[in-house]
Amino acid sequence: MPGTLPASTTPDPTATVETPAVTGAVHIDGVTKRYGSAVAVDDLTLDVQPGEFLSLLGPSGCGKTTTLRMIAGFEYPDAGDIRISGRSVLNLPPYRREVNTVFQAYALFPHLTVAENVAYGLQQRRVPKAEQRERVSEALDMVQLRSFADRKPTQLSGGQQQRIALSRALINRPSVLLLDEPLAALDRQLREEMQLELKLLQARLGTTFVFVTHDQAEALSMSDRIAVMRAGRIEQLDAPAAIYAEPASAYVASFIGQQNFVHGTVRADGAAVDTAIGAIAGRWGGERVAAGQPAVAAIRPEYVRLEHGEGAGVPGRVLGVSHLGETLQVAVRVAGDATFLSRMPAPTAPSVEVDDEVRCLWDPADARLFAADGIPTTATHVIALPKEGGR
């Protein structure tokens, strides 16, 4: 059954372990996890540094949650090793690992007060009551909820319940805190507020955080590094700015931010792709594709500017204008029935209206070229090659 240990790796609560080497470090070495014939995690190797905020980012089924559950001890790998603070944890059950987990469902006890919920882990460990009271007060101060200590969870908002769940997980002072989409149930404004609070809390505590999410904004706003996962493997591991500006594949480019994808074939010089809207020059992300082979060019909407009148650029007609506060987003019909997106700072954006004829321009240095087979079928704003005989 999934999550069941093979006989040779059954947890032994009395087993001795090595002395920790680096508190908070996580090392995943060649880990594979299968469910029947399906491979959920495929020979994964990953190092998480002590005190780092690392996010596992990807769509459903990419292996991110399975990886987190194996670190926590709720699942066990079929191959490979996992070390926390220098110790292999393969033979350790969850309660003997230096980790705590916060889930999307906060799992607070409704019949207990906030303080009693937070103290639960200490009670299980038979910590003296005087120390319990002191540590509960400290934990609630961390999340600024000491004044709510005597309330029941049902008397709290979703954001407050999330902070109580964090407080309960941190009170045991784990070396590593694992977070499985803990903000997913919150509304947008509260989620954005909690992203900032969570990052500030992690920076203050210096605890290693491993955060699972499918939300790119969460990963970009909070992480020291992001591991973009695909089919049980890591497609790219890097700092948020590098992941955004220098995606290693069309898959990463499509998952982080929005893109205008244009399919075509590589020109003889290898420096541009011939497409339905003309040749697009750019820099290659990942391995180069041979001349004459399918490829895709990607230009982010914020790199596309619009101009009126005659001149260079891709001509089109404005389909729609969206005011997004500090930015103006414009959808432009180009090359027949394809749509190009432009997103410009509102104060400096040109005045455009529906049905205006405009030109789309961008700096070639802002375009990226990728192998065509790396783009997911769910990617948006894709412009295909013209049909035989023209569009």
mmCIF file of C-alpha atoms in Angstrom:
data_model
loop_
_atom_site.group_PDB
_atom_site.id
_atom_site.type_symbol
_atom_site.label_atom_id
_atom_site.label_comp_id
_atom_site.label_asym_id
_atom_site.label_seq_id
_atom_site.Cartn_x
_atom_site.Cartn_y
_atom_site.Cartn_z
ATOM 1 C CA MET A 1 0.000 0.000 0.000
ATOM 2 C CA PRO A 2 1.197 3.571 -0.628
ATOM 3 C CA GLY A 3 3.027 4.945 2.389
ATOM 4 C CA THR A 4 3.674 1.479 3.856
ATOM 5 C CA LEU A 5 7.252 0.742 4.748
ATOM 6 C CA PRO A 6 8.964 -2.337 3.302
ATOM 7 C CA ALA A 7 9.882 -4.827 5.982
ATOM 8 C CA SER A 8 13.534 -3.821 5.859
ATOM 9 C CA THR A 9 12.760 -0.167 6.657
ATOM 10 C CA THR A 10 10.039 -0.415 9.319
ATOM 11 C CA PRO A 11 10.468 2.493 11.780
ATOM 12 C CA ASP A 12 12.171 1.517 15.003
ATOM 13 C CA PRO A 13 11.354 3.993 17.802
ATOM 14 C CA THR A 14 14.383 2.732 19.779
ATOM 15 C CA ALA A 15 16.848 3.096 16.907
ATOM 16 C CA THR A 16 19.875 5.305 17.482
ATOM 17 C CA VAL A 17 20.880 7.936 14.960
ATOM 18 C CA GLU A 18 24.008 9.868 14.102
ATOM 19 C CA THR A 19 24.777 13.213 15.746
ATOM 20 C CA PRO A 20 23.292 16.047 13.679
ATOM 21 C CA ALA A 21 25.844 17.771 11.430
ATOM 22 C CA VAL A 22 24.115 20.929 10.222
ATOM 23 C CA THR A 23 20.842 21.772 11.951
ATOM 24 C CA GLY A 24 18.042 22.439 9.473
ATOM 25 C CA ALA A 25 19.771 21.063 6.382
ATOM 26 C CA VAL A 26 17.737 18.690 4.204
ATOM 27 C CA HIS A 27 19.405 16.398 1.673
ATOM 28 C CA ILE A 28 17.353 14.307 -0.738
ATOM 29 C CA ASP A 29 19.581 11.853 -2.570
ATOM 30 C CA GLY A 30 18.298 9.923 -5.600
ATOM 31 C CA VAL A 31 14.809 9.476 -4.170
ATOM 32 C CA THR A 32 12.171 7.614 -6.182
ATOM 33 C CA LYS A 33 8.552 7.001 -5.173
ATOM 34 C CA ARG A 34 6.147 4.809 -7.134
ATOM 35 C CA TYR A 35 2.462 4.094 -6.770
ATOM 36 C CA GLY A 36 2.020 0.896 -8.711
ATOM 37 C CA SER A 37 3.263 1.589 -12.244
ATOM 38 C CA ALA A 38 3.054 5.373 -11.779
ATOM 39 C CA VAL A 39 6.273 7.195 -10.835
ATOM 40 C CA ALA A 40 5.422 10.131 -8.562
ATOM 41 C CA VAL A 41 9.014 11.167 -7.793
ATOM 42 C CA ASP A 42 11.775 10.144 -10.180
ATOM 43 C CA ASP A 43 15.385 9.899 -8.936
ATOM 44 C CA LEU A 44 15.165 13.286 -7.221
ATOM 45 C CA THR A 45 18.228 14.916 -5.669
ATOM 46 C CA LEU A 46 17.875 18.198 -3.778
ATOM 47 C CA ASP A 47 19.762 20.094 -1.072
ATOM 48 C CA VAL A 48 17.919 22.552 1.164
ATOM 49 C CA GLN A 49 20.261 24.854 3.071
ATOM 50 C CA PRO A 50 19.836 25.575 6.813
ATOM 51 C CA GLY A 51 17.574 28.571 7.350
ATOM 52 C CA GLU A 52 16.487 28.639 3.715
ATOM 53 C CA PHE A 53 12.963 29.284 2.456
ATOM 54 C CA LEU A 54 12.639 26.863 -0.457
ATOM 55 C CA SER A 55 9.448 26.412 -2.472
ATOM 56 C CA LEU A 56 8.474 23.328 -4.453
ATOM 57 C CA LEU A 57 6.387 24.727 -7.304
ATOM 58 C CA GLY A 58 4.426 22.938 -9.976
ATOM 59 C CA PRO A 59 1.016 21.741 -11.158
ATOM 60 C CA SER A 60 -0.965 18.891 -9.616
ATOM 61 C CA GLY A 61 0.755 15.560 -10.133
ATOM 62 C CA CYS A 62 4.286 16.944 -10.502
ATOM 63 C CA GLY A 63 5.510 15.235 -7.301
ATOM 64 C CA LYS A 64 5.880 18.245 -5.012
ATOM 65 C CA THR A 65 3.478 17.079 -2.262
ATOM 66 C CA THR A 66 4.808 13.516 -2.391
ATOM 67 C CA THR A 67 8.320 14.916 -1.875
ATOM 68 C CA LEU A 68 7.147 16.940 1.129
ATOM 69 C CA ARG A 69 5.368 13.923 2.627
ATOM 70 C CA MET A 70 8.511 11.820 2.298
ATOM 71 C CA ILE A 71 10.520 14.458 4.183
ATOM 72 C CA ALA A 72 7.811 14.458 6.868
ATOM 73 C CA GLY A 73 7.713 10.662 7.079
ATOM 74 C CA PHE A 74 4.112 10.217 5.907
ATOM 75 C CA GLU A 75 5.402 8.433 2.792
ATOM 76 C CA TYR A 76 8.551 6.357 2.340
ATOM 77 C CA PRO A 77 10.736 6.260 -0.776
ATOM 78 C CA ASP A 78 11.219 3.146 -2.851
ATOM 79 C CA ALA A 79 14.831 4.155 -3.475
ATOM 80 C CA GLY A 80 17.282 6.794 -2.293
ATOM 81 C CA ASP A 81 17.957 8.508 1.010
ATOM 82 C CA ILE A 82 16.669 11.528 2.944
ATOM 83 C CA ARG A 83 18.839 13.232 5.564
ATOM 84 C CA ILE A 84 17.737 15.966 7.945
ATOM 85 C CA SER A 85 20.413 17.817 9.908
ATOM 86 C CA GLY A 86 22.927 15.262 8.699
ATOM 87 C CA ARG A 87 20.951 12.183 9.804
ATOM 88 C CA SER A 88 19.233 9.648 7.605
ATOM 89 C CA VAL A 89 15.545 9.542 8.538
ATOM 90 C CA LEU A 90 14.494 6.546 6.459
ATOM 91 C CA ASN A 91 14.084 4.427 9.592
ATOM 92 C CA LEU A 92 12.367 7.131 11.626
ATOM 93 C CA PRO A 93 8.592 7.644 11.972
ATOM 94 C CA PRO A 94 7.229 11.200 11.624
ATOM 95 C CA TYR A 95 7.174 11.933 15.347
ATOM 96 C CA ARG A 96 10.912 11.248 15.660
ATOM 97 C CA ARG A 97 11.963 13.574 12.877
ATOM 98 C CA GLU A 98 13.059 17.187 13.466
ATOM 99 C CA VAL A 99 10.149 18.493 11.395
ATOM 100 C CA ASN A 100 6.614 19.749 11.790
ATOM 101 C CA THR A 101 4.033 20.133 9.031
ATOM 102 C CA VAL A 102 1.356 22.749 8.373
ATOM 103 C CA PHE A 103 -1.370 21.589 5.995
ATOM 104 C CA GLN A 104 -3.975 23.420 3.919
ATOM 105 C CA ALA A 105 -6.588 22.172 6.406
ATOM 106 C CA TYR A 106 -5.429 23.662 9.691
ATOM 107 C CA ALA A 107 -6.815 20.744 11.768
ATOM 108 C CA LEU A 108 -7.365 22.827 14.902
ATOM 109 C CA PHE A 109 -9.319 21.189 17.714
ATOM 110 C CA PRO A 110 -12.641 23.085 17.868
ATOM 111 C CA HIS A 111 -13.306 22.186 21.525
ATOM 112 C CA LEU A 112 -9.942 23.556 22.716
ATOM 113 C CA THR A 113 -8.962 27.188 23.155
ATOM 114 C CA VAL A 114 -6.276 28.784 21.031
ATOM 115 C CA ALA A 115 -3.746 28.387 23.851
ATOM 116 C CA GLU A 116 -4.709 24.735 24.351
ATOM 117 C CA ASN A 117 -4.361 24.059 20.629
ATOM 118 C CA VAL A 118 -0.892 25.583 20.577
ATOM 119 C CA ALA A 119 0.159 23.712 23.731
ATOM 120 C CA TYR A 120 -1.031 20.318 22.451
ATOM 121 C CA GLY A 121 2.355 19.185 21.151
ATOM 122 C CA LEU A 122 4.082 20.167 24.388
ATOM 123 C CA GLN A 123 1.497 18.226 26.405
ATOM 124 C CA GLN A 124 2.157 15.122 24.319
ATOM 125 C CA ARG A 125 5.849 15.486 25.124
ATOM 126 C CA ARG A 126 5.038 15.953 28.818
ATOM 127 C CA VAL A 127 6.745 19.344 29.025
ATOM 128 C CA PRO A 128 6.297 20.874 32.520
ATOM 129 C CA LYS A 129 3.241 23.129 32.747
ATOM 130 C CA ALA A 130 5.217 26.229 33.701
ATOM 131 C CA GLU A 131 7.379 25.834 30.614
ATOM 132 C CA GLN A 132 4.259 25.160 28.527
ATOM 133 C CA ARG A 133 2.693 28.468 29.571
ATOM 134 C CA GLU A 134 5.893 30.386 28.797
ATOM 135 C CA ARG A 135 6.390 28.774 25.380
ATOM 136 C CA VAL A 136 2.715 29.179 24.422
ATOM 137 C CA SER A 137 2.925 32.896 25.198
ATOM 138 C CA GLU A 138 6.103 33.189 23.116
ATOM 139 C CA ALA A 139 4.548 31.254 20.230
ATOM 140 C CA LEU A 140 1.401 33.397 20.229
ATOM 141 C CA ASP A 141 3.516 36.551 20.386
ATOM 142 C CA MET A 142 5.322 35.366 17.240
ATOM 143 C CA VAL A 143 2.048 35.463 15.333
ATOM 144 C CA GLN A 144 0.634 38.452 17.266
ATOM 145 C CA LEU A 145 -2.327 36.539 18.716
ATOM 146 C CA ARG A 146 -1.667 36.389 22.460
ATOM 147 C CA SER A 147 -4.847 38.390 23.123
ATOM 148 C CA PHE A 148 -6.828 35.568 21.434
ATOM 149 C CA ALA A 149 -5.463 32.833 23.721
ATOM 150 C CA ASP A 150 -8.815 32.081 25.382
ATOM 151 C CA ARG A 151 -10.924 32.023 22.219
ATOM 152 C CA LYS A 152 -12.029 28.932 20.313
ATOM 153 C CA PRO A 153 -10.873 28.402 16.700
ATOM 154 C CA THR A 154 -14.426 28.963 15.411
ATOM 155 C CA GLN A 155 -14.225 32.521 16.777
ATOM 156 C CA LEU A 156 -11.229 33.321 14.544
ATOM 157 C CA SER A 157 -10.926 34.364 10.910
ATOM 158 C CA GLY A 158 -9.260 32.141 8.341
ATOM 159 C CA GLY A 159 -6.030 34.134 8.538
ATOM 160 C CA GLN A 160 -5.986 33.928 12.314
ATOM 161 C CA GLN A 161 -6.568 30.167 12.222
ATOM 162 C CA GLN A 162 -3.690 29.838 9.782
ATOM 163 C CA ARG A 163 -1.414 31.719 12.163
ATOM 164 C CA ILE A 164 -2.498 29.497 15.058
ATOM 165 C CA ALA A 165 -1.617 26.426 12.992
ATOM 166 C CA LEU A 166 1.808 27.958 12.335
ATOM 167 C CA SER A 167 2.248 28.760 16.004
ATOM 168 C CA ARG A 168 1.348 25.186 16.993
ATOM 169 C CA ALA A 169 3.865 23.801 14.489
ATOM 170 C CA LEU A 170 6.677 26.120 15.573
ATOM 171 C CA ILE A 171 6.259 25.732 19.339
ATOM 172 C CA ASN A 172 8.112 22.402 19.243
ATOM 173 C CA ARG A 173 11.069 24.225 17.692
ATOM 174 C CA PRO A 174 11.526 21.993 14.657
ATOM 175 C CA SER A 175 14.685 22.233 12.589
ATOM 176 C CA VAL A 176 12.531 22.177 9.453
ATOM 177 C CA LEU A 177 8.970 23.414 8.948
ATOM 178 C CA LEU A 178 7.068 21.825 6.065
ATOM 179 C CA LEU A 179 4.124 23.745 4.608
ATOM 180 C CA ASP A 180 1.677 22.081 2.221
ATOM 181 C CA GLU A 181 -0.248 24.904 0.483
ATOM 182 C CA PRO A 182 -1.250 26.469 3.828
ATOM 183 C CA LEU A 183 -2.589 29.673 2.232
ATOM 184 C CA ALA A 184 -4.745 28.077 -0.454
ATOM 185 C CA ALA A 185 -8.018 28.476 1.476
ATOM 186 C CA LEU A 186 -7.586 32.218 2.060
ATOM 187 C CA ASP A 187 -9.032 34.971 -0.110
ATOM 188 C CA ARG A 188 -6.636 36.896 -2.313
ATOM 189 C CA GLN A 189 -6.049 39.962 -0.143
ATOM 190 C CA LEU A 190 -5.555 37.927 3.025
ATOM 191 C CA ARG A 191 -3.324 35.457 1.200
ATOM 192 C CA GLU A 192 -1.066 38.283 0.033
ATOM 193 C CA GLU A 193 -0.883 39.681 3.568
ATOM 194 C CA MET A 194 -0.029 36.246 4.967
ATOM 195 C CA GLN A 195 2.704 35.759 2.361
ATOM 196 C CA LEU A 196 4.513 38.785 3.747
ATOM 197 C CA GLU A 197 3.904 37.764 7.374
ATOM 198 C CA LEU A 198 5.123 34.230 6.734
ATOM 199 C CA LYS A 199 8.324 35.390 5.055
ATOM 200 C CA LEU A 200 9.067 37.896 7.826
ATOM 201 C CA LEU A 201 8.407 35.218 10.464
ATOM 202 C CA GLN A 202 10.757 32.770 8.739
ATOM 203 C CA ALA A 203 13.490 35.387 8.444
ATOM 204 C CA ARG A 204 13.138 36.262 12.134
ATOM 205 C CA LEU A 205 13.235 32.654 13.318
ATOM 206 C CA GLY A 206 15.889 31.368 10.925
ATOM 207 C CA THR A 207 14.022 28.052 10.644
ATOM 208 C CA THR A 208 14.301 26.090 7.406
ATOM 209 C CA PHE A 209 11.000 26.284 5.507
ATOM 210 C CA VAL A 210 10.052 23.898 2.693
ATOM 211 C CA PHE A 211 6.896 25.251 1.088
ATOM 212 C CA VAL A 212 4.695 23.431 -1.443
ATOM 213 C CA THR A 213 2.528 25.518 -3.764
ATOM 214 C CA HIS A 214 1.084 25.638 -7.263
ATOM 215 C CA ASP A 215 0.780 29.434 -6.976
ATOM 216 C CA GLN A 216 3.686 31.187 -8.697
ATOM 217 C CA ALA A 217 3.022 34.497 -6.903
ATOM 218 C CA GLU A 218 3.460 32.806 -3.528
ATOM 219 C CA ALA A 219 6.704 31.173 -4.599
ATOM 220 C CA LEU A 220 8.103 34.358 -6.132
ATOM 221 C CA SER A 221 7.204 36.590 -3.183
ATOM 222 C CA MET A 222 8.497 34.408 -0.353
ATOM 223 C CA SER A 223 11.233 32.052 -1.524
ATOM 224 C CA ASP A 224 14.998 32.229 -1.340
ATOM 225 C CA ARG A 225 14.991 29.568 -4.072
ATOM 226 C CA ILE A 226 12.316 27.841 -6.134
ATOM 227 C CA ALA A 227 12.373 24.277 -7.428
ATOM 228 C CA VAL A 228 10.024 24.080 -10.420
ATOM 229 C CA MET A 229 8.923 20.439 -10.654
ATOM 230 C CA ARG A 230 7.717 18.442 -13.624
ATOM 231 C CA ALA A 231 6.846 14.732 -13.762
ATOM 232 C CA GLY A 232 8.635 13.946 -10.501
ATOM 233 C CA ARG A 233 11.839 15.792 -11.382
ATOM 234 C CA ILE A 234 13.191 19.301 -10.904
ATOM 235 C CA GLU A 235 13.025 21.259 -14.151
ATOM 236 C CA GLN A 236 14.882 24.267 -12.706
ATOM 237 C CA LEU A 237 16.214 25.239 -9.269
ATOM 238 C CA ASP A 238 17.199 28.860 -8.792
ATOM 239 C CA ALA A 239 16.471 32.183 -7.099
ATOM 240 C CA PRO A 240 13.071 33.722 -7.956
ATOM 241 C CA ALA A 241 14.585 36.517 -10.057
ATOM 242 C CA ALA A 242 16.616 34.029 -12.101
ATOM 243 C CA ILE A 243 13.651 31.668 -12.563
ATOM 244 C CA TYR A 244 11.570 34.580 -13.860
ATOM 245 C CA ALA A 245 14.171 36.272 -16.053
ATOM 246 C CA GLU A 246 16.129 33.233 -17.241
ATOM 247 C CA PRO A 247 13.762 30.237 -17.473
ATOM 248 C CA ALA A 248 15.596 27.079 -18.511
ATOM 249 C CA SER A 249 12.740 25.699 -20.634
ATOM 250 C CA ALA A 250 9.413 26.622 -22.176
ATOM 251 C CA TYR A 251 7.762 24.657 -19.363
ATOM 252 C CA VAL A 252 9.322 26.915 -16.705
ATOM 253 C CA ALA A 253 8.660 30.023 -18.784
ATOM 254 C CA SER A 254 4.983 29.105 -19.042
ATOM 255 C CA PHE A 255 4.593 28.274 -15.365
ATOM 256 C CA ILE A 256 6.214 31.449 -14.020
ATOM 257 C CA GLY A 257 4.356 34.565 -15.126
ATOM 258 C CA GLN A 258 2.574 34.941 -18.460
ATOM 259 C CA GLN A 259 4.102 34.617 -21.896
ATOM 260 C CA ASN A 260 3.264 35.333 -25.502
ATOM 261 C CA PHE A 261 4.363 32.038 -27.089
ATOM 262 C CA VAL A 262 4.953 31.975 -30.833
ATOM 263 C CA HIS A 263 5.635 28.667 -32.586
ATOM 264 C CA GLY A 264 7.896 28.466 -35.595
ATOM 265 C CA THR A 265 11.071 26.942 -37.015
ATOM 266 C CA VAL A 266 14.696 27.823 -36.293
ATOM 267 C CA ARG A 267 16.429 29.954 -38.917
ATOM 268 C CA ALA A 268 19.703 28.872 -40.510
ATOM 269 C CA ASP A 269 21.764 31.153 -38.257
ATOM 270 C CA GLY A 270 20.143 29.696 -35.143
ATOM 271 C CA ALA A 271 19.587 33.158 -33.665
ATOM 272 C CA ALA A 272 15.889 33.556 -34.540
ATOM 273 C CA VAL A 273 12.665 31.653 -35.137
ATOM 274 C CA ASP A 274 10.560 32.126 -38.269
ATOM 275 C CA THR A 275 6.925 32.508 -37.155
ATOM 276 C CA ALA A 276 3.504 33.594 -38.352
ATOM 277 C CA ILE A 277 4.279 37.154 -37.245
ATOM 278 C CA GLY A 278 7.787 37.283 -38.714
ATOM 279 C CA ALA A 279 11.252 36.328 -37.539
ATOM 280 C CA ILE A 280 11.732 36.636 -33.774
ATOM 281 C CA ALA A 281 15.297 36.971 -32.561
ATOM 282 C CA GLY A 282 16.161 36.179 -28.961
ATOM 283 C CA ARG A 283 18.399 34.349 -26.519
ATOM 284 C CA TRP A 284 18.132 30.597 -26.074
ATOM 285 C CA GLY A 285 16.839 29.175 -22.818
ATOM 286 C CA GLY A 286 18.182 25.653 -22.327
ATOM 287 C CA GLU A 287 19.713 23.732 -25.239
ATOM 288 C CA ARG A 288 19.751 25.222 -28.719
ATOM 289 C CA VAL A 289 17.569 23.668 -31.413
ATOM 290 C CA ALA A 290 19.025 22.850 -34.825
ATOM 291 C CA ALA A 291 18.175 24.957 -37.870
ATOM 292 C CA GLY A 292 14.890 24.013 -39.521
ATOM 293 C CA GLN A 293 13.536 22.310 -36.405
ATOM 294 C CA PRO A 294 10.395 23.367 -34.458
ATOM 295 C CA ALA A 295 10.951 25.905 -31.705
ATOM 296 C CA VAL A 296 8.995 28.478 -29.724
ATOM 297 C CA ALA A 297 9.710 32.129 -28.988
ATOM 298 C CA ALA A 298 8.454 33.649 -25.730
ATOM 299 C CA ILE A 299 7.938 37.328 -24.908
ATOM 300 C CA ARG A 300 6.459 38.371 -21.578
ATOM 301 C CA PRO A 301 3.561 40.877 -21.790
ATOM 302 C CA GLU A 302 5.445 43.436 -19.692
ATOM 303 C CA TYR A 303 8.188 43.532 -22.349
ATOM 304 C CA VAL A 304 5.713 44.371 -25.129
ATOM 305 C CA ARG A 305 5.058 48.056 -25.782
ATOM 306 C CA LEU A 306 2.449 49.493 -28.124
ATOM 307 C CA GLU A 307 2.762 52.345 -30.588
ATOM 308 C CA HIS A 308 0.368 53.992 -33.022
ATOM 309 C CA GLY A 309 1.062 54.791 -36.659
ATOM 310 C CA GLU A 310 3.405 53.310 -39.235
ATOM 311 C CA GLY A 311 6.760 51.771 -38.445
ATOM 312 C CA ALA A 312 8.470 48.644 -37.214
ATOM 313 C CA GLY A 313 6.794 45.993 -35.097
ATOM 314 C CA VAL A 314 3.983 43.484 -35.407
ATOM 315 C CA PRO A 315 0.738 45.170 -36.569
ATOM 316 C CA GLY A 316 -2.521 44.376 -34.850
ATOM 317 C CA ARG A 317 -5.907 45.646 -33.672
ATOM 318 C CA VAL A 318 -6.830 46.231 -30.026
ATOM 319 C CA LEU A 319 -9.353 43.674 -28.764
ATOM 320 C CA GLY A 320 -9.638 44.764 -25.145
ATOM 321 C CA VAL A 321 -8.168 47.065 -22.512
ATOM 322 C CA SER A 322 -7.978 46.119 -18.820
ATOM 323 C CA HIS A 323 -7.016 48.567 -16.081
ATOM 324 C CA LEU A 324 -5.118 46.624 -13.387
ATOM 325 C CA GLY A 325 -4.355 49.472 -11.023
ATOM 326 C CA GLU A 326 -0.700 50.272 -11.585
ATOM 327 C CA THR A 327 -0.638 48.541 -14.971
ATOM 328 C CA LEU A 328 -2.625 48.608 -18.202
ATOM 329 C CA GLN A 329 -3.158 45.279 -19.986
ATOM 330 C CA VAL A 330 -4.040 45.330 -23.661
ATOM 331 C CA ALA A 331 -5.048 42.352 -25.802
ATOM 332 C CA VAL A 332 -4.098 42.809 -29.466
ATOM 333 C CA ARG A 333 -5.242 40.636 -32.368
ATOM 334 C CA VAL A 334 -2.290 39.832 -34.641
ATOM 335 C CA ALA A 335 -1.674 37.404 -37.523
ATOM 336 C CA GLY A 336 -5.353 36.771 -38.210
ATOM 337 C CA ASP A 337 -6.999 35.379 -35.074
ATOM 338 C CA ALA A 338 -4.084 35.159 -32.618
ATOM 339 C CA THR A 339 -3.939 37.333 -29.495
ATOM 340 C CA PHE A 340 -0.872 39.131 -28.163
ATOM 341 C CA LEU A 341 -0.786 40.599 -24.654
ATOM 342 C CA SER A 342 0.918 43.815 -23.636
ATOM 343 C CA ARG A 343 1.178 44.993 -20.034
ATOM 344 C CA MET A 344 2.519 48.518 -19.465
ATOM 345 C CA PRO A 345 2.841 50.881 -16.475
ATOM 346 C CA ALA A 346 -0.384 52.872 -16.406
ATOM 347 C CA PRO A 347 1.238 56.319 -16.006
ATOM 348 C CA THR A 348 3.398 55.894 -19.134
ATOM 349 C CA ALA A 349 1.145 53.678 -21.294
ATOM 350 C CA PRO A 350 -0.158 55.185 -24.533
ATOM 351 C CA SER A 351 -3.849 55.947 -24.794
ATOM 352 C CA VAL A 352 -5.472 53.000 -26.594
ATOM 353 C CA GLU A 353 -9.050 51.978 -27.223
ATOM 354 C CA VAL A 354 -10.771 48.929 -28.665
ATOM 355 C CA ASP A 355 -10.347 48.674 -32.463
ATOM 356 C CA ASP A 356 -7.285 50.953 -32.495
ATOM 357 C CA GLU A 357 -4.593 49.852 -34.920
ATOM 358 C CA VAL A 358 -1.283 49.509 -33.082
ATOM 359 C CA ARG A 359 2.168 47.980 -33.437
ATOM 360 C CA CYS A 360 3.645 45.537 -30.907
ATOM 361 C CA LEU A 361 7.335 46.060 -30.235
ATOM 362 C CA TRP A 362 9.910 44.585 -27.865
ATOM 363 C CA ASP A 363 13.660 44.436 -27.394
ATOM 364 C CA PRO A 364 15.140 41.217 -28.894
ATOM 365 C CA ALA A 365 17.130 40.810 -25.666
ATOM 366 C CA ASP A 366 13.808 40.266 -23.857
ATOM 367 C CA ALA A 367 12.716 37.377 -26.087
ATOM 368 C CA ARG A 368 13.602 33.775 -25.215
ATOM 369 C CA LEU A 369 13.828 30.834 -27.614
ATOM 370 C CA PHE A 370 13.041 27.270 -26.515
ATOM 371 C CA ALA A 371 12.574 23.765 -27.818
ATOM 372 C CA ALA A 372 8.959 23.460 -28.974
ATOM 373 C CA ASP A 373 8.307 20.164 -27.192
ATOM 374 C CA GLY A 374 8.844 21.759 -23.790
ATOM 375 C CA ILE A 375 5.713 23.914 -23.856
ATOM 376 C CA PRO A 376 2.773 22.473 -21.889
ATOM 377 C CA THR A 377 -0.561 22.013 -23.621
ATOM 378 C CA THR A 378 -2.188 24.299 -21.038
ATOM 379 C CA ALA A 379 -0.024 27.322 -21.935
ATOM 380 C CA THR A 380 -1.954 30.410 -23.019
ATOM 381 C CA HIS A 381 -1.350 33.051 -25.693
ATOM 382 C CA VAL A 382 0.173 30.640 -28.192
ATOM 383 C CA ILE A 383 0.470 31.741 -31.809
ATOM 384 C CA ALA A 384 0.910 28.855 -34.258
ATOM 385 C CA LEU A 385 2.591 28.762 -37.629
ATOM 386 C CA PRO A 386 0.383 29.820 -40.563
ATOM 387 C CA LYS A 387 -1.392 27.014 -42.327
ATOM 388 C CA GLU A 388 -0.024 25.809 -45.635
ATOM 389 C CA GLY A 389 -0.727 28.457 -48.261
ATOM 390 C CA GLY A 390 -0.871 31.257 -45.681
ATOM 391 C CA ARG A 391 -3.443 32.330 -43.112
#
